[in-house]
Amino acid sequence: MRWHGVVGLMVLGVISVGFGQQIGPRFLDRSFQRPGARALGMGGAYLLATDDATAVAWNPAALVNVKRFTLPIEVAGRAKNFRVQDIRDLIDDLKTIRDRINANPNDIWQARQLLVQAILEVRDFSVRSGATGNAPAVLTGSLAPVAGLTFGAYGLTVSNGTFGQIQAFVDPLNDPDPNDNINLPAESVQNNNPIKRSVYTRGGVVAISSLALAHARPLPMGWNVGVAVRGVRADFQAFAAAAGVDNENIPSVPQGIAYSRVHKTKFTLDVGALWEPPVQPPMVKVKYAAVVRNLVPTRFNLPARDLQGNPVAPFDFSFRLNPEIDLGVMGIWRERTIGVLELHNLTSSNGGDMSVHAGVEHWLAGNVLAVRVGYDDDRPVFGIGINLRVLRIDVAAGLKPRERLAAGISLRF
């Protein structure tokens, strides 16, 4: 199956959980992989308000809200502690070091100047980003594209959550991960000059992708239920490397390991429900939602291997997707203003904690312009939407757009 999104292009986006621990998808927070710019503008509180094909990912029961053909295309991103150009340069340098890990010494010294430049740039970047002693420079980022369509009470989506983290140590007091068998001898001598500075880095890529088909049905007493069958693919690739630099800025032979890409596909179920009480308070309409994700737990067996296919102990990228429960309530005032409060991942499953999400949306100018404000677990977010009948455009961001940013368009016929 080739629907795993941008994974193949991002060979060095990184997931690393800290030195001295195993690296792998099990440490991902998979509880915030819900897509959409309108959703972000409302603080990620979107179990009830969704009105297009993204309902498949949020709450399959909400497909009853759609009522027409929709074709949304959305992308959201998060980043911390880096500029785009910084990460491009760093990835290029880490690629150079990674590609030389398994080269023989003759090949390495033929590319001495290239290695010198790469290692020094990684060192300088680490220092600039705050790495001192045993404190690493840390980069994190994620990208979550989604596309889908609805037809009647059915919906189909293809979504992806790609997550990255880079850690780089400069001059650690000791090897930051003694279990990886990557060690720089403190007294190593090259050209009669001992190593004066050392750089340790970890890299890789991890992505959780889904292809989902959902159906919703109305029931008596204001109930609606929906079921989504999801094929979930996990991809992971990583490397770890270290190198030292002597007084003449000549690097020692880099040490490390490049992990082979591992992937696996499994199937699971999401079940959602909406309830609109038949008796409502005056002026305000109230709705409730509940979703159980990964109703069928799945285990991804992803043993770590090097590029030659040999097992790498003690690392293992295997993990499980266990059930998660989301709950929400929404109030609608005069069909123009909605307020939503939701609790996500009440079970604190799959590497994430329970999170609180709240949002308000108000439509202006004859329901052409929407303004949104929300609280997305740990910080405020804002968004706007423009409704042009067959086309809706949405954008949203946090106070620091690099840390939360989303844009999307949705066609409606």
Short mmCIF file of C-alpha atoms in Angstrom, two decimals:
data_model
loop_
_atom_site.label_atom_id
_atom_site.label_comp_id
_atom_site.label_asym_id
_atom_site.label_seq_id
_atom_site.Cartn_x
_atom_site.Cartn_y
_atom_site.Cartn_z
CA MET A 1 0.00 0.00 0.00
CA ARG A 2 1.46 3.36 -1.07
CA TRP A 3 -0.75 5.74 0.85
CA HIS A 4 1.75 6.49 3.60
CA GLY A 5 2.08 10.16 2.64
CA VAL A 6 5.27 12.11 2.94
CA VAL A 7 7.19 9.49 4.89
CA GLY A 8 9.44 8.43 2.05
CA LEU A 9 10.52 12.02 1.46
CA MET A 10 11.43 12.83 5.05
CA VAL A 11 14.36 10.51 5.65
CA LEU A 12 15.73 12.60 8.48
CA GLY A 13 12.90 14.26 10.31
CA VAL A 14 13.65 12.74 13.78
CA ILE A 15 11.98 10.94 16.61
CA SER A 16 14.20 10.37 19.58
CA VAL A 17 12.96 10.05 23.12
CA GLY A 18 16.09 10.96 24.93
CA PHE A 19 19.46 9.34 25.34
CA GLY A 20 19.61 6.27 27.51
CA GLN A 21 16.12 5.20 26.40
CA GLN A 22 14.76 3.29 23.47
CA ILE A 23 13.91 5.25 20.35
CA GLY A 24 10.60 4.56 18.64
CA PRO A 25 6.99 5.33 17.84
CA ARG A 26 5.79 4.10 21.24
CA PHE A 27 6.81 7.46 22.71
CA LEU A 28 4.75 9.51 20.27
CA ASP A 29 1.76 11.48 21.46
CA ARG A 30 -0.74 10.18 18.92
CA SER A 31 -3.69 11.86 20.64
CA PHE A 32 -3.42 15.14 18.70
CA GLN A 33 -3.35 13.77 15.16
CA ARG A 34 -6.78 15.20 14.38
CA PRO A 35 -6.59 17.30 11.21
CA GLY A 36 -8.04 20.59 10.04
CA ALA A 37 -7.56 24.36 10.15
CA ARG A 38 -11.09 25.00 11.41
CA ALA A 39 -10.45 22.43 14.13
CA LEU A 40 -7.23 24.15 15.21
CA GLY A 41 -8.91 27.56 15.27
CA MET A 42 -11.41 26.12 17.74
CA GLY A 43 -8.70 24.75 19.98
CA GLY A 44 -8.91 21.22 18.64
CA ALA A 45 -12.49 20.90 19.95
CA TYR A 46 -14.02 19.36 16.85
CA LEU A 47 -15.86 16.16 17.78
CA LEU A 48 -19.22 17.87 17.23
CA ALA A 49 -18.62 20.83 14.91
CA THR A 50 -17.04 18.96 12.00
CA ASP A 51 -19.12 19.26 8.82
CA ASP A 52 -16.96 17.68 6.08
CA ALA A 53 -14.97 14.52 5.40
CA THR A 54 -12.60 15.19 8.31
CA ALA A 55 -15.44 13.79 10.45
CA VAL A 56 -14.01 10.36 9.58
CA ALA A 57 -10.90 11.21 11.63
CA TRP A 58 -12.66 13.16 14.37
CA ASN A 59 -15.99 11.47 14.99
CA PRO A 60 -17.53 9.18 12.34
CA ALA A 61 -21.00 9.83 13.78
CA ALA A 62 -20.63 13.50 12.74
CA LEU A 63 -21.03 12.44 9.09
CA VAL A 64 -24.74 13.01 9.68
CA ASN A 65 -23.89 16.74 9.83
CA VAL A 66 -22.40 16.80 6.33
CA LYS A 67 -25.48 16.25 4.15
CA ARG A 68 -23.63 16.85 0.84
CA PHE A 69 -20.53 16.00 -1.12
CA THR A 70 -17.39 17.54 0.41
CA LEU A 71 -13.74 17.40 -0.57
CA PRO A 72 -11.43 18.87 2.10
CA ILE A 73 -7.65 19.22 1.77
CA GLU A 74 -5.94 20.28 4.98
CA VAL A 75 -2.45 20.52 6.42
CA ALA A 76 -1.27 21.43 9.91
CA GLY A 77 2.23 21.82 11.28
CA ARG A 78 4.04 22.30 14.57
CA ALA A 79 7.64 23.25 15.15
CA LYS A 80 9.84 24.26 18.06
CA ASN A 81 13.22 25.88 18.31
CA PHE A 82 14.22 26.08 14.66
CA ARG A 83 13.89 28.04 11.47
CA VAL A 84 13.13 26.27 8.20
CA GLN A 85 16.57 27.06 6.78
CA ASP A 86 18.23 25.84 9.98
CA ILE A 87 16.58 22.46 9.74
CA ARG A 88 17.38 22.11 6.03
CA ASP A 89 21.05 22.83 6.65
CA LEU A 90 21.20 20.54 9.66
CA ILE A 91 19.51 17.67 7.82
CA ASP A 92 21.99 17.99 4.95
CA ASP A 93 24.90 17.88 7.38
CA LEU A 94 23.50 14.91 9.30
CA LYS A 95 22.91 13.09 6.02
CA THR A 96 26.57 13.57 5.15
CA ILE A 97 27.69 12.15 8.49
CA ARG A 98 25.13 9.34 8.35
CA ASP A 99 26.14 8.28 4.85
CA ARG A 100 29.76 7.99 5.98
CA ILE A 101 29.03 5.92 9.06
CA ASN A 102 29.57 2.61 7.30
CA ALA A 103 32.22 3.81 4.84
CA ASN A 104 35.75 2.49 5.04
CA PRO A 105 38.56 4.81 6.25
CA ASN A 106 39.92 5.42 2.74
CA ASP A 107 36.54 6.68 1.57
CA ILE A 108 36.24 8.88 4.64
CA TRP A 109 39.55 10.59 4.21
CA GLN A 110 38.84 11.22 0.55
CA ALA A 111 35.87 13.27 1.77
CA ARG A 112 37.71 14.90 4.69
CA GLN A 113 36.79 18.47 3.90
CA LEU A 114 33.13 17.58 3.46
CA LEU A 115 33.09 15.86 6.83
CA VAL A 116 34.94 18.71 8.51
CA GLN A 117 32.35 21.19 7.31
CA ALA A 118 29.39 18.96 8.24
CA ILE A 119 30.62 18.17 11.75
CA LEU A 120 31.60 21.75 12.52
CA GLU A 121 28.21 23.02 11.33
CA VAL A 122 26.39 20.49 13.51
CA ARG A 123 28.58 21.54 16.43
CA ASP A 124 27.94 25.25 15.81
CA PHE A 125 24.22 24.68 15.40
CA SER A 126 24.10 22.72 18.66
CA VAL A 127 25.87 25.49 20.55
CA ARG A 128 23.65 28.17 18.97
CA SER A 129 20.56 26.17 19.95
CA GLY A 130 21.59 25.85 23.57
CA ALA A 131 23.58 22.62 23.82
CA THR A 132 26.07 22.82 26.68
CA GLY A 133 27.63 19.90 28.50
CA ASN A 134 24.93 17.30 29.08
CA ALA A 135 22.13 19.64 27.96
CA PRO A 136 21.21 18.91 24.31
CA ALA A 137 19.95 21.13 21.54
CA VAL A 138 16.46 19.86 20.76
CA LEU A 139 14.37 20.36 17.63
CA THR A 140 10.82 19.08 17.36
CA GLY A 141 8.27 19.29 14.58
CA SER A 142 5.24 17.58 13.08
CA LEU A 143 3.27 17.69 9.86
CA ALA A 144 -0.31 16.43 9.50
CA PRO A 145 -1.86 16.52 6.00
CA VAL A 146 -5.31 15.06 5.30
CA ALA A 147 -7.62 14.74 2.31
CA GLY A 148 -11.03 13.13 2.00
CA LEU A 149 -14.49 13.08 0.52
CA THR A 150 -18.04 12.34 1.62
CA PHE A 151 -20.92 10.79 -0.30
CA GLY A 152 -24.22 10.45 1.50
CA ALA A 153 -23.62 9.10 5.00
CA TYR A 154 -20.24 7.66 3.98
CA GLY A 155 -16.83 9.26 4.24
CA LEU A 156 -13.29 8.43 3.15
CA THR A 157 -10.06 10.07 4.32
CA VAL A 158 -6.34 9.64 3.89
CA SER A 159 -4.37 11.25 6.71
CA ASN A 160 -0.83 11.30 8.01
CA GLY A 161 0.92 12.41 11.15
CA THR A 162 4.69 12.78 10.69
CA PHE A 163 6.69 13.69 13.77
CA GLY A 164 10.30 14.71 14.22
CA GLN A 165 12.82 15.44 16.93
CA ILE A 166 16.54 16.07 16.71
CA GLN A 167 18.88 16.01 19.69
CA ALA A 168 22.49 17.11 19.47
CA PHE A 169 25.01 17.14 22.32
CA VAL A 170 28.29 19.05 22.28
CA ASP A 171 31.10 18.03 24.62
CA PRO A 172 28.99 15.83 26.91
CA LEU A 173 30.68 14.91 30.18
CA ASN A 174 30.08 11.29 29.27
CA ASP A 175 28.47 9.28 26.51
CA PRO A 176 24.79 10.38 26.56
CA ASP A 177 23.64 6.89 25.55
CA PRO A 178 26.03 4.13 26.67
CA ASN A 179 23.66 1.47 25.29
CA ASP A 180 24.10 2.38 21.62
CA ASN A 181 27.73 1.22 21.36
CA ILE A 182 28.72 4.58 19.87
CA ASN A 183 31.60 5.91 21.96
CA LEU A 184 34.32 8.46 21.36
CA PRO A 185 37.50 7.68 23.33
CA ALA A 186 38.36 10.75 25.35
CA GLU A 187 42.08 10.29 24.72
CA SER A 188 41.76 9.47 21.02
CA VAL A 189 44.72 10.92 19.09
CA GLN A 190 44.73 11.82 15.45
CA ASN A 191 47.67 13.61 13.79
CA ASN A 192 49.09 13.86 17.33
CA ASN A 193 46.18 16.06 18.38
CA PRO A 194 43.68 14.71 20.94
CA ILE A 195 39.98 15.31 20.40
CA LYS A 196 38.95 18.63 21.90
CA ARG A 197 35.26 18.74 21.03
CA SER A 198 32.74 16.00 20.35
CA VAL A 199 29.26 15.93 18.86
CA TYR A 200 26.58 13.29 19.45
CA THR A 201 23.39 13.30 17.39
CA ARG A 202 20.33 11.10 16.92
CA GLY A 203 18.03 11.16 13.90
CA GLY A 204 15.24 9.36 12.06
CA VAL A 205 11.63 9.66 10.96
CA VAL A 206 8.34 8.33 12.27
CA ALA A 207 4.88 8.61 10.76
CA ILE A 208 1.45 7.19 11.54
CA SER A 209 -0.76 7.18 8.44
CA SER A 210 -4.41 6.16 8.06
CA LEU A 211 -6.76 5.21 5.27
CA ALA A 212 -10.28 5.21 6.75
CA LEU A 213 -13.80 4.50 5.52
CA ALA A 214 -16.72 5.49 7.76
CA HIS A 215 -20.50 5.30 7.84
CA ALA A 216 -23.03 7.02 10.10
CA ARG A 217 -26.66 6.22 10.89
CA PRO A 218 -29.35 8.13 12.81
CA LEU A 219 -31.17 6.36 15.66
CA PRO A 220 -34.28 7.24 17.69
CA MET A 221 -34.28 9.78 20.53
CA GLY A 222 -31.75 12.09 18.90
CA TRP A 223 -28.90 9.57 18.71
CA ASN A 224 -26.46 9.12 15.83
CA VAL A 225 -23.72 6.50 15.64
CA GLY A 226 -20.81 6.03 13.26
CA VAL A 227 -18.10 3.47 12.63
CA ALA A 228 -14.78 3.98 10.86
CA VAL A 229 -12.58 1.12 9.64
CA ARG A 230 -8.98 2.30 9.55
CA GLY A 231 -5.90 0.84 7.96
CA VAL A 232 -2.97 2.24 9.95
CA ARG A 233 0.59 2.23 8.70
CA ALA A 234 3.61 3.02 10.86
CA ASP A 235 6.96 3.97 9.31
CA PHE A 236 10.16 4.56 11.22
CA GLN A 237 13.78 5.20 10.29
CA ALA A 238 16.62 6.48 12.43
CA PHE A 239 20.34 6.90 12.90
CA ALA A 240 22.75 7.72 15.71
CA ALA A 241 26.20 9.18 15.18
CA ALA A 242 29.12 10.77 16.98
CA ALA A 243 32.33 12.48 15.94
CA GLY A 244 35.18 14.41 17.51
CA VAL A 245 37.17 17.41 16.32
CA ASP A 246 40.82 18.08 17.19
CA ASN A 247 42.67 21.38 17.54
CA GLU A 248 43.03 21.67 13.77
CA ASN A 249 39.28 21.11 13.24
CA ILE A 250 39.95 17.72 11.68
CA PRO A 251 37.25 15.21 12.59
CA SER A 252 37.91 11.74 13.84
CA VAL A 253 36.33 8.86 11.96
CA PRO A 254 32.56 9.21 12.68
CA GLN A 255 31.05 6.37 14.66
CA GLY A 256 27.43 5.32 14.61
CA ILE A 257 24.71 3.28 13.05
CA ALA A 258 22.08 3.92 10.39
CA TYR A 259 18.85 2.05 11.08
CA SER A 260 16.98 0.42 8.24
CA ARG A 261 13.50 1.72 7.52
CA VAL A 262 10.82 -0.45 9.13
CA HIS A 263 7.08 -0.33 8.52
CA LYS A 264 3.92 -2.29 9.19
CA THR A 265 0.20 -1.97 8.39
CA LYS A 266 -2.63 -2.94 10.75
CA PHE A 267 -6.41 -2.45 10.90
CA THR A 268 -8.56 -1.08 13.70
CA LEU A 269 -11.99 0.49 14.39
CA ASP A 270 -13.19 3.86 15.66
CA VAL A 271 -16.74 4.20 17.01
CA GLY A 272 -18.46 7.53 17.60
CA ALA A 273 -21.79 8.78 18.90
CA LEU A 274 -23.70 12.06 18.87
CA TRP A 275 -26.69 12.85 21.05
CA GLU A 276 -29.02 15.82 20.68
CA PRO A 277 -31.59 15.68 23.50
CA PRO A 278 -35.17 15.99 22.21
CA VAL A 279 -35.91 18.60 24.89
CA GLN A 280 -33.64 21.62 24.66
CA PRO A 281 -33.20 24.75 26.79
CA PRO A 282 -34.48 28.01 25.30
CA MET A 283 -32.20 30.00 22.95
CA VAL A 284 -29.44 27.36 23.00
CA LYS A 285 -29.22 23.95 21.34
CA VAL A 286 -26.97 21.46 23.12
CA LYS A 287 -25.27 18.35 21.69
CA TYR A 288 -22.99 15.72 23.19
CA ALA A 289 -20.36 13.43 21.66
CA ALA A 290 -18.31 10.39 22.60
CA VAL A 291 -15.66 8.60 20.54
CA VAL A 292 -13.70 5.42 21.20
CA ARG A 293 -10.61 5.17 18.99
CA ASN A 294 -8.64 2.01 18.31
CA LEU A 295 -11.49 -0.12 19.61
CA VAL A 296 -9.54 -3.09 18.29
CA PRO A 297 -6.05 -2.75 19.85
CA THR A 298 -3.22 -3.36 17.40
CA ARG A 299 0.45 -4.13 17.92
CA PHE A 300 3.13 -3.02 15.49
CA ASN A 301 6.14 -5.32 15.60
CA LEU A 302 9.00 -3.19 14.28
CA PRO A 303 12.36 -4.61 15.35
CA ALA A 304 15.29 -2.26 14.83
CA ARG A 305 17.76 -3.37 12.15
CA ASP A 306 20.81 -1.85 10.51
CA LEU A 307 21.07 -1.19 6.78
CA GLN A 308 22.28 -4.75 6.24
CA GLY A 309 19.18 -6.17 7.97
CA ASN A 310 20.92 -7.25 11.17
CA PRO A 311 19.07 -6.78 14.50
CA VAL A 312 20.28 -3.83 16.59
CA ALA A 313 20.10 -4.50 20.31
CA PRO A 314 18.77 -3.17 22.62
CA PHE A 315 16.66 -0.93 20.37
CA ASP A 316 13.15 -1.88 19.30
CA PHE A 317 10.61 0.34 17.52
CA SER A 318 7.58 -1.86 18.33
CA PHE A 319 4.51 -0.30 19.93
CA ARG A 320 0.75 -0.73 20.44
CA LEU A 321 -2.26 1.40 19.57
CA ASN A 322 -4.63 1.05 22.50
CA PRO A 323 -8.19 2.40 22.90
CA GLU A 324 -8.64 6.12 23.53
CA ILE A 325 -11.84 7.85 24.70
CA ASP A 326 -12.85 11.43 23.81
CA LEU A 327 -15.89 13.27 25.19
CA GLY A 328 -17.41 16.63 24.21
CA VAL A 329 -20.33 19.02 24.59
CA MET A 330 -21.39 21.83 22.23
CA GLY A 331 -23.82 24.71 22.59
CA ILE A 332 -25.31 26.46 19.52
CA TRP A 333 -26.80 29.94 19.86
CA ARG A 334 -29.02 31.28 17.06
CA GLU A 335 -27.25 29.04 14.51
CA ARG A 336 -24.43 31.59 14.25
CA THR A 337 -22.35 31.04 17.37
CA ILE A 338 -21.10 27.77 18.77
CA GLY A 339 -19.08 26.97 21.87
CA VAL A 340 -17.41 23.60 22.42
CA LEU A 341 -15.66 21.95 25.37
CA GLU A 342 -13.94 18.57 24.95
CA LEU A 343 -11.73 16.15 26.87
CA HIS A 344 -9.47 14.05 24.67
CA ASN A 345 -7.72 10.79 25.52
CA LEU A 346 -9.33 10.27 28.91
CA THR A 347 -7.48 6.95 29.10
CA SER A 348 -4.06 8.65 28.71
CA SER A 349 -3.25 6.03 26.07
CA ASN A 350 -0.59 5.72 23.38
CA GLY A 351 2.00 8.08 24.77
CA GLY A 352 -0.36 11.01 25.36
CA ASP A 353 -2.01 12.49 28.42
CA MET A 354 -5.59 13.62 28.80
CA SER A 355 -5.99 17.07 27.22
CA VAL A 356 -8.57 19.85 27.47
CA HIS A 357 -9.81 21.63 24.33
CA ALA A 358 -12.27 24.51 24.06
CA GLY A 359 -13.34 26.81 21.24
CA VAL A 360 -15.83 29.42 20.09
CA GLU A 361 -16.85 30.19 16.50
CA HIS A 362 -19.00 33.12 15.37
CA TRP A 363 -20.21 33.78 11.82
CA LEU A 364 -20.49 37.33 10.46
CA ALA A 365 -21.66 39.02 7.26
CA GLY A 366 -24.42 36.58 6.45
CA ASN A 367 -22.37 33.51 7.37
CA VAL A 368 -19.57 34.47 4.97
CA LEU A 369 -16.83 35.23 7.53
CA ALA A 370 -16.11 33.20 10.66
CA VAL A 371 -13.90 34.23 13.56
CA ARG A 372 -12.62 31.59 15.95
CA VAL A 373 -10.75 31.45 19.23
CA GLY A 374 -9.80 28.44 21.29
CA TYR A 375 -7.62 26.78 23.88
CA ASP A 376 -5.59 23.90 22.45
CA ASP A 377 -4.49 21.89 25.49
CA ASP A 378 -1.76 24.26 26.63
CA ARG A 379 -2.10 27.57 24.76
CA PRO A 380 -4.55 29.87 22.95
CA VAL A 381 -5.19 29.66 19.22
CA PHE A 382 -7.06 31.79 16.71
CA GLY A 383 -8.57 31.28 13.27
CA ILE A 384 -10.76 32.68 10.51
CA GLY A 385 -12.89 31.09 7.84
CA ILE A 386 -14.34 32.38 4.57
CA ASN A 387 -17.40 30.62 3.20
CA LEU A 388 -17.96 31.11 -0.56
CA ARG A 389 -20.83 28.61 -0.98
CA VAL A 390 -18.98 25.84 -2.83
CA LEU A 391 -15.60 26.76 -1.32
CA ARG A 392 -14.55 27.34 2.27
CA ILE A 393 -11.06 28.56 3.20
CA ASP A 394 -9.77 28.21 6.76
CA VAL A 395 -6.55 29.29 8.47
CA ALA A 396 -5.51 29.08 12.10
CA ALA A 397 -2.44 29.63 14.25
CA GLY A 398 -1.21 30.01 17.80
CA LEU A 399 0.47 33.06 19.26
CA LYS A 400 3.71 31.66 17.82
CA PRO A 401 2.65 30.48 14.34
CA ARG A 402 5.64 28.16 13.97
CA GLU A 403 4.40 26.16 16.95
CA ARG A 404 0.84 25.80 15.65
CA LEU A 405 -0.24 26.57 12.10
CA ALA A 406 -2.89 25.09 9.81
CA ALA A 407 -4.55 25.91 6.48
CA GLY A 408 -7.21 24.15 4.44
CA ILE A 409 -9.78 24.37 1.70
CA SER A 410 -13.03 22.44 1.44
CA LEU A 411 -15.15 22.05 -1.68
CA ARG A 412 -18.88 21.50 -1.14
CA PHE A 413 -21.48 20.53 -3.75
#
